[in-house]
């Protein structure tokens, strides 16, 4: 049975086919356990009424060795057909036509949101005094920005052509060292911004979260990142007038009727369950995440900012190695949930691989499918194990009373505790 999208709703049958990419390196060691744990959680939650039918699809080194290509068309077709899938880490091909398999998958399915939820698990070592205050969901735009890959290398004929155009037709005089500069283009569109911010607001509403913060550098890059901020606010006010209260409105009320009236309007809005839409400059945001992380809940940001922010926040809760992630197109329903780390060639075969990044991505997948109970069981099991000091080597060695377990021992304990 296929997962399908009907109007705004995902329709998930009781026995959906879910394609999975095992992954290279430690992918082989973690993926079977992740499937085993997800199956057990689903079985316990729905007494056999629901069950995932896993369908292996090939990508990466395994695909290259078996069928001679890094990303077979059948794999893309399977993800296209079944909407939802999960993947282990993939070796990046060196000197091949494809720059990165992850990027290829994202582009093929136009997965425009990179979603990274960040939270702390009690017991996990962190550099913060109050890691429990960090609980954010990062919505990173996945298809635009300086990451779009539109660039020309210094000294090439293409670069000369672009430079001539900029100088002669656009009167650009600000390139400091034109003869030796490489150039890149940063596209940021209304549509790209709106679909990202819309997804972030809908997520906040669904999960009853208090705010969505637009993180940008619009003070410097006025039309691109400034556009992101402007279009983001406009979308909130146009599409969610009854469910959001924006910083814009707050400032307008303050100007017209004074601070007290603005605070009163804000309090009325948040107590009635409206989501507060605000913005912050990216550098101030990074400071604030350390100084007052409790002020942030859902983050909507551009591609490059989102890349930095995801790793900083994950590191703050000690979870860089176990952070989950997903790439999603909320319009078509397509979503690929993934381990966010690489293939860890240095520990392959040592029984040390931590399955939690992929496992927590599996939890995100279950939530996306509406199978929250199964996801909740896995999260609760991990909470319990970490708080007792049980973990794989990467985490156990930093825990106060860490009890190191191998990949399979840890996975079995997760199942026992479901
Ligand atoms: P990596 O993430 O594979 O490893 C960095 C360090 O973290 C290593 O010391 C490794 O042992 C450790 N580590 C990573 N995952 C772990 C886990 N689950 N449990 C315990 N320890 C873990 O990054 P690296 O070495 O830069 O890349 C290796 C390969 O992976 C490259 O081919 C790279 O292109 C690819 N890669 C793929 C990604 C993906 O498919 N999403 C993401 C990042 C890298």
Coordinates of C-alpha atoms and ligand atoms in Angstrom, one line a residue:
X1 CA 0.0 0.0 0.0
X2 CA 1.2 3.5 -0.8
X3 CA 1.2 6.6 1.3
X4 CA -0.6 9.3 -0.7
X5 CA -1.4 13.0 -0.5
X6 CA -5.0 14.2 -0.7
X7 CA -5.5 17.9 -0.7
X8 CA -3.7 19.0 2.5
X9 CA -3.6 15.6 4.1
X10 CA -1.3 12.7 4.1
X11 CA -3.1 9.4 3.8
X12 CA -1.2 6.6 5.5
X13 CA -2.5 3.1 5.1
X14 CA -2.1 0.6 8.0
X15 CA 0.6 -1.3 6.0
X16 CA 2.5 1.3 4.1
X17 CA 5.5 0.5 1.9
X18 CA 8.5 2.6 3.1
X19 CA 11.6 2.6 0.9
X20 CA 14.9 2.7 2.8
X21 CA 18.5 3.2 1.8
X22 CA 20.7 1.1 4.1
X23 CA 23.7 3.5 3.6
X24 CA 27.4 2.9 3.4
X25 CA 30.0 2.4 6.1
X26 CA 28.2 2.2 9.5
X27 CA 24.9 2.5 7.6
X28 CA 25.0 -1.3 7.3
X29 CA 25.4 -1.5 11.1
X30 CA 22.7 0.9 12.2
X31 CA 19.9 0.6 9.6
X32 CA 18.9 -3.0 10.5
X33 CA 18.6 -2.0 14.2
X34 CA 16.7 1.1 13.4
X35 CA 14.1 -0.9 11.4
X36 CA 14.0 -3.5 14.2
X37 CA 13.3 -0.9 16.8
X38 CA 10.7 1.0 14.7
X39 CA 8.9 -2.3 13.9
X40 CA 8.8 -3.2 17.6
X41 CA 7.5 0.2 18.6
X42 CA 4.8 0.1 15.9
X43 CA 3.8 -3.4 16.9
X44 CA 3.5 -2.5 20.6
X45 CA 1.6 0.6 19.9
X46 CA -1.0 -0.7 17.5
X47 CA -1.1 -4.5 18.5
X48 CA -0.3 -5.7 15.0
X49 CA -2.9 -3.5 13.3
X50 CA -0.2 -1.4 11.7
X51 CA 3.1 -2.6 10.2
X52 CA 5.6 -1.0 7.9
X53 CA 6.6 -3.0 4.7
X54 CA 10.2 -2.0 4.2
X55 CA 11.5 -1.9 0.7
X56 CA 15.2 -1.6 0.2
X57 CA 16.4 0.7 -2.5
X58 CA 20.0 1.3 -3.6
X59 CA 22.2 4.3 -3.4
X60 CA 25.8 5.2 -2.8
X61 CA 28.7 2.7 -2.8
X62 CA 26.4 -0.3 -2.4
X63 CA 24.5 0.8 -5.5
X64 CA 27.7 1.4 -7.4
X65 CA 29.0 -2.1 -6.5
X66 CA 25.8 -3.9 -7.3
X67 CA 24.4 -2.0 -10.3
X68 CA 27.2 0.3 -11.5
X69 CA 25.6 3.6 -10.7
X70 CA 25.6 5.7 -7.6
X71 CA 21.9 6.7 -7.7
X72 CA 19.8 4.3 -9.7
X73 CA 16.6 5.7 -11.3
X74 CA 14.6 3.0 -9.5
X75 CA 15.6 4.6 -6.2
X76 CA 14.3 8.0 -7.2
X77 CA 11.1 6.3 -8.6
X78 CA 10.5 4.5 -5.3
X79 CA 10.7 7.7 -3.3
X80 CA 8.6 9.5 -5.8
X81 CA 5.9 6.8 -5.6
X82 CA 5.8 6.0 -1.9
X83 CA 6.3 9.7 -0.8
X84 CA 8.1 8.8 2.5
X85 CA 11.5 7.2 2.9
X86 CA 14.5 6.9 5.2
X87 CA 18.2 6.8 4.5
X88 CA 21.5 5.9 6.2
X89 CA 24.7 7.9 5.5
X90 CA 26.1 7.7 2.0
X91 CA 29.7 7.9 0.8
X92 CA 30.1 11.0 -1.4
X93 CA 31.4 9.9 -4.8
X94 CA 34.8 11.4 -5.6
X95 CA 35.4 12.6 -9.2
X96 CA 31.9 11.4 -10.3
X97 CA 29.2 13.4 -12.1
X98 CA 27.1 13.7 -9.0
X99 CA 28.5 16.3 -6.5
X100 CA 26.5 14.8 -3.6
X101 CA 23.9 12.1 -3.5
X102 CA 22.0 13.9 -0.7
X103 CA 21.8 17.1 -2.8
X104 CA 20.7 15.1 -5.9
X105 CA 17.8 13.5 -3.9
X106 CA 16.8 16.9 -2.5
X107 CA 16.8 18.5 -5.9
X108 CA 15.0 15.7 -7.7
X109 CA 12.1 15.7 -5.2
X110 CA 12.3 19.4 -4.6
X111 CA 12.5 18.8 -0.8
X112 CA 12.5 22.4 0.1
X113 CA 12.5 22.2 3.9
X114 CA 15.4 20.8 5.9
X115 CA 13.8 20.1 9.3
X116 CA 16.1 19.6 12.3
X117 CA 14.5 19.3 15.7
X118 CA 16.9 20.0 18.5
X119 CA 16.4 18.9 22.1
X120 CA 18.5 17.7 25.0
X121 CA 18.3 14.2 26.5
X122 CA 19.0 14.1 30.3
X123 CA 22.3 12.3 30.9
X124 CA 24.0 13.4 27.6
X125 CA 27.0 15.6 28.3
X126 CA 26.8 19.1 27.0
X127 CA 28.8 22.4 27.3
X128 CA 25.7 24.3 28.6
X129 CA 24.6 24.8 32.2
X130 CA 20.9 24.6 31.3
X131 CA 20.6 22.4 28.2
X132 CA 17.0 21.6 29.1
X133 CA 16.1 25.2 28.0
X134 CA 17.0 24.3 24.4
X135 CA 14.0 22.9 22.4
X136 CA 13.8 24.2 18.9
X137 CA 12.7 23.0 15.5
X138 CA 14.9 24.5 12.7
X139 CA 13.2 25.0 9.3
X140 CA 16.1 25.6 6.9
X141 CA 15.3 26.5 3.3
X142 CA 16.9 23.8 1.2
X143 CA 16.8 24.9 -2.5
X144 CA 18.0 28.5 -2.8
X145 CA 20.5 31.0 -1.4
X146 CA 24.2 31.0 -2.1
X147 CA 24.0 27.2 -1.9
X148 CA 22.2 27.0 -5.2
X149 CA 25.6 26.1 -6.8
X150 CA 25.6 29.0 -9.3
X151 CA 29.2 30.1 -9.3
X152 CA 32.2 30.7 -11.6
X153 CA 35.8 30.2 -10.8
X154 CA 38.4 33.0 -11.0
X155 CA 40.2 33.3 -14.3
X156 CA 37.7 31.3 -16.4
X157 CA 36.1 32.7 -19.6
X158 CA 32.7 32.3 -18.0
X159 CA 33.7 34.5 -15.1
X160 CA 35.1 37.1 -17.5
X161 CA 31.7 37.2 -19.3
X162 CA 29.8 37.7 -16.0
X163 CA 32.3 40.3 -14.9
X164 CA 32.0 42.2 -18.2
X165 CA 28.2 42.2 -17.9
X166 CA 28.3 43.4 -14.3
X167 CA 30.8 46.2 -15.1
X168 CA 29.4 47.4 -18.4
X169 CA 25.7 46.8 -18.1
X170 CA 25.1 47.0 -14.4
X171 CA 27.8 49.6 -13.5
X172 CA 29.1 47.5 -10.7
X173 CA 32.3 48.9 -9.4
X174 CA 32.4 47.3 -6.0
X175 CA 34.4 44.1 -6.8
X176 CA 37.6 44.9 -5.0
X177 CA 40.0 42.5 -6.9
X178 CA 38.1 41.7 -10.1
X179 CA 40.9 39.9 -11.9
X180 CA 41.3 37.3 -9.2
X181 CA 37.7 37.0 -7.9
X182 CA 35.4 34.0 -8.2
X183 CA 31.7 34.9 -8.1
X184 CA 28.6 33.2 -6.8
X185 CA 24.9 34.1 -7.1
X186 CA 22.4 34.1 -4.2
X187 CA 18.8 33.6 -5.4
X188 CA 16.1 34.2 -2.8
X189 CA 12.6 34.2 -4.1
X190 CA 9.1 35.1 -2.8
X191 CA 7.8 31.6 -3.5
X192 CA 10.8 29.9 -1.9
X193 CA 10.5 32.0 1.2
X194 CA 6.7 31.7 1.5
X195 CA 6.6 27.9 1.2
X196 CA 9.3 27.6 3.9
X197 CA 7.7 30.1 6.3
X198 CA 4.3 28.6 5.7
X199 CA 5.6 25.2 6.7
X200 CA 7.2 26.6 9.8
X201 CA 4.0 28.4 11.0
X202 CA 1.9 25.3 10.3
X203 CA 4.3 23.2 12.3
X204 CA 4.1 25.7 15.2
X205 CA 0.3 25.6 15.1
X206 CA 0.2 21.8 14.9
X207 CA 2.6 21.4 17.8
X208 CA 1.1 24.3 19.8
X209 CA 4.5 26.1 19.9
X210 CA 4.6 29.7 21.0
X211 CA 6.7 31.4 18.3
X212 CA 8.3 31.3 14.9
X213 CA 11.5 33.4 14.5
X214 CA 12.7 34.5 11.1
X215 CA 16.5 34.4 11.2
X216 CA 18.3 36.5 8.6
X217 CA 21.0 39.0 7.7
X218 CA 18.6 41.5 6.1
X219 CA 20.5 44.4 7.6
X220 CA 23.4 43.8 5.1
X221 CA 21.8 41.8 2.3
X222 CA 18.7 43.9 1.9
X223 CA 17.0 42.4 -1.1
X224 CA 17.8 38.7 -0.5
X225 CA 17.8 38.1 3.3
X226 CA 15.8 41.4 3.8
X227 CA 13.3 40.0 1.3
X228 CA 13.1 36.8 3.3
X229 CA 12.1 38.7 6.4
X230 CA 9.7 41.0 4.6
X231 CA 7.9 38.2 2.6
X232 CA 7.9 36.0 5.7
X233 CA 6.0 38.6 7.8
X234 CA 3.7 39.4 4.9
X235 CA 2.8 35.7 4.5
X236 CA 2.0 35.3 8.2
X237 CA -0.3 38.4 8.1
X238 CA -2.0 37.4 4.9
X239 CA -2.5 33.6 5.4
X240 CA -2.6 33.3 9.2
X241 CA -4.3 36.5 10.4
X242 CA -6.4 34.6 13.0
X243 CA -3.6 32.4 14.3
X244 CA -0.5 34.6 14.5
X245 CA 0.5 37.9 16.1
X246 CA 3.5 39.5 14.5
X247 CA 6.3 41.7 15.9
X248 CA 5.2 44.2 13.1
X249 CA 1.7 44.4 14.7
X250 CA 3.3 44.8 18.1
X251 CA 5.4 47.7 16.9
X252 CA 2.5 49.3 15.1
X253 CA 0.3 49.2 18.2
X254 CA 3.2 50.6 20.3
X255 CA 3.6 53.5 17.9
X256 CA -0.1 54.3 17.8
X257 CA -1.1 53.6 21.4
X258 CA 2.0 53.2 23.5
X259 CA 4.0 50.3 25.0
X260 CA 1.4 49.2 27.5
X261 CA -1.3 48.7 24.8
X262 CA 1.2 46.8 22.7
X263 CA 2.1 44.5 25.6
X264 CA -1.6 44.0 26.4
X265 CA -2.3 43.1 22.7
X266 CA 0.6 40.6 22.8
X267 CA -0.6 39.0 26.0
X268 CA -4.1 38.7 24.7
X269 CA -2.8 37.0 21.5
X270 CA -0.5 34.5 23.1
X271 CA -3.0 33.5 25.8
X272 CA -5.5 32.8 23.1
X273 CA -3.0 30.4 21.4
X274 CA -1.7 32.6 18.6
X275 CA 1.9 32.1 17.4
X276 CA 4.2 35.1 17.8
X277 CA 6.1 35.8 14.6
X278 CA 9.3 37.7 15.2
X279 CA 12.7 38.1 13.5
X280 CA 16.3 38.4 14.6
X281 CA 19.6 39.1 12.8
X282 CA 21.6 35.8 12.5
X283 CA 24.6 36.9 14.5
X284 CA 22.5 38.2 17.4
X285 CA 20.5 34.9 17.2
X286 CA 23.7 32.8 17.6
X287 CA 24.6 34.9 20.7
X288 CA 21.0 34.6 22.1
X289 CA 20.9 30.8 21.6
X290 CA 23.6 30.7 24.3
X291 CA 22.3 33.5 26.5
X292 CA 18.5 32.9 26.4
X293 CA 17.7 29.8 24.4
X294 CA 14.2 29.6 25.9
X295 CA 13.1 32.5 23.7
X296 CA 13.2 30.3 20.6
X297 CA 10.9 27.6 19.5
X298 CA 10.5 27.3 15.7
X299 CA 13.2 28.9 13.5
X300 CA 12.7 29.7 9.9
X301 CA 15.9 30.6 8.0
X302 CA 17.8 30.6 4.8
X303 CA 20.0 27.8 3.5
X304 CA 23.5 29.0 4.6
X305 CA 22.3 30.4 8.0
X306 CA 20.4 27.2 8.6
X307 CA 23.5 25.1 8.0
X308 CA 25.5 26.9 10.7
X309 CA 22.6 27.1 13.1
X310 CA 21.7 23.4 12.9
X311 CA 25.2 22.4 14.0
X312 CA 25.6 25.0 16.7
X313 CA 22.3 24.1 18.3
X314 CA 22.9 20.4 18.1
X315 CA 26.4 20.9 19.7
X316 CA 24.8 22.9 22.5
X317 CA 22.8 19.9 23.6
X318 CA 25.7 17.5 23.1
X319 CA 23.8 15.9 20.3
X320 CA 25.7 16.6 17.2
X321 CA 26.2 12.8 16.6
X322 CA 22.6 11.9 17.3
X323 CA 20.8 14.8 15.7
X324 CA 18.0 13.7 13.5
X325 CA 16.9 15.4 10.2
X326 CA 14.4 15.3 7.4
X327 CA 14.1 16.9 4.0
X328 CA 10.5 17.5 3.2
X329 CA 8.2 19.0 0.5
X330 CA 5.0 19.7 2.4
X331 CA 3.1 20.4 -0.8
X332 CA 3.6 17.0 -2.5
X333 CA 4.1 15.2 0.8
X334 CA 7.5 13.8 -0.2
X335 CA 9.9 13.4 2.7
X336 CA 13.2 11.7 3.3
X337 CA 14.3 11.2 6.9
X338 CA 18.0 10.7 7.3
X339 CA 21.0 10.2 9.6
X340 CA 22.8 13.5 9.7
X341 CA 26.3 12.1 10.2
X342 CA 28.5 10.5 7.6
X343 CA 29.6 6.9 7.0
X344 CA 32.2 7.0 9.9
X345 CA 34.8 4.9 8.1
X346 CA 37.1 5.0 11.2
X347 CA 34.7 2.9 13.3
X348 CA 33.2 0.6 10.7
X349 CA 32.9 -3.0 12.0
X350 CA 33.8 -2.0 15.6
X351 CA 30.3 -2.3 17.0
X352 CA 30.6 1.4 18.1
X353 CA 28.2 3.0 15.7
X354 CA 25.4 5.0 17.5
X355 CA 22.1 4.3 15.8
X356 CA 20.3 7.3 17.4
X357 CA 20.6 9.9 14.6
X358 CA 18.9 7.6 12.2
X359 CA 16.6 6.3 14.9
X360 CA 15.4 9.7 15.9
X361 CA 14.9 10.5 12.2
X362 CA 12.7 7.3 12.3
X363 CA 10.8 8.9 15.1
X364 CA 10.3 12.1 13.0
X365 CA 9.0 9.8 10.2
X366 CA 6.5 8.1 12.5
X367 CA 5.3 11.5 13.7
X368 CA 5.0 12.7 10.1
X369 CA 2.9 9.6 9.3
X370 CA 0.6 10.4 12.2
X371 CA 1.9 7.4 14.2
X372 CA 2.9 9.5 17.2
X373 CA 2.4 6.8 19.8
X374 CA 5.1 4.6 18.2
X375 CA 7.4 7.5 17.9
X376 CA 6.7 8.6 21.5
X377 CA 7.6 5.1 22.8
X378 CA 11.0 5.2 21.2
X379 CA 11.7 8.7 22.5
X380 CA 10.7 7.7 26.0
X381 CA 12.9 4.6 25.8
X382 CA 15.9 6.7 24.8
X383 CA 15.2 9.2 27.6
X384 CA 15.1 6.4 30.1
X385 CA 18.4 4.8 28.8
X386 CA 20.4 8.0 28.6
X387 CA 19.3 9.1 32.0
X388 CA 20.7 5.8 33.4
X389 CA 24.0 6.3 31.5
X390 CA 23.4 3.6 28.9
X391 CA 24.8 4.7 25.5
X392 CA 27.2 3.8 22.7
X393 CA 30.9 4.7 23.1
X394 CA 30.7 8.1 21.5
X395 CA 28.2 9.3 24.2
X396 CA 29.0 7.0 27.1
X397 CA 32.6 8.2 27.4
X398 CA 31.5 11.8 28.2
X399 CA 28.7 10.8 30.6
X400 CA 29.2 11.0 34.4
X401 CA 28.3 7.3 34.9
X402 CA 28.4 6.2 31.3
X403 CA 27.8 2.5 30.7
X404 CA 29.1 1.7 27.2
X405 CA 27.1 -0.7 25.0
X406 CA 27.7 -1.9 21.5
X407 CA 25.4 -0.9 18.7
X408 CA 23.3 -4.1 18.9
X409 CA 23.3 -4.2 22.8
X410 CA 22.1 -0.6 22.9
X411 CA 19.4 -1.3 20.3
X412 CA 18.2 -4.4 22.1
X413 CA 17.9 -2.3 25.3
X414 CA 15.9 0.4 23.4
X415 CA 13.4 -2.4 22.5
X416 CA 13.3 -3.8 26.0
X417 CA 12.4 -0.4 27.3
X418 CA 9.7 0.5 24.7
Ligands
LIG1 P1 31.4 11.3 9.7 O1 30.2 11.9 10.2 O2 31.3 10.1 8.9 O3 32.4 11.1 10.9 C1 32.9 12.2 11.7 C2 33.3 11.5 13.1 O4 32.1 11.2 13.8 C3 34.1 10.3 13.0 O5 35.0 10.2 14.1 C4 33.0 9.2 13.2 O6 33.5 8.0 13.8 C5 32.0 9.8 14.2 N1 30.6 9.4 13.9 C6 29.8 9.7 12.9 N2 28.7 9.1 13.0 C7 28.7 8.3 14.1 C8 27.8 7.4 14.8 N3 26.6 7.2 14.3 N4 28.2 6.8 15.9 C9 29.5 7.0 16.4 N5 30.4 7.8 15.9 C10 30.0 8.5 14.7 O7 32.1 12.4 8.7 P2 33.3 12.3 7.7 O8 34.4 11.4 8.3 O9 33.7 13.6 7.4 O10 32.7 11.6 6.4 C11 32.8 10.2 6.0 C12 32.0 10.0 4.7 O11 30.6 10.3 5.0 C13 32.4 10.9 3.5 O12 32.3 10.1 2.4 C14 31.4 12.0 3.6 O13 31.2 12.5 2.3 C15 30.1 11.2 4.0 N6 29.1 12.0 4.6 C16 27.8 11.7 4.3 C17 26.7 12.3 4.9 C18 25.3 11.9 4.6 O14 25.2 10.9 3.9 N7 24.3 12.5 5.2 C19 27.0 13.5 5.9 C20 28.4 13.7 6.1 C21 29.4 13.0 5.5

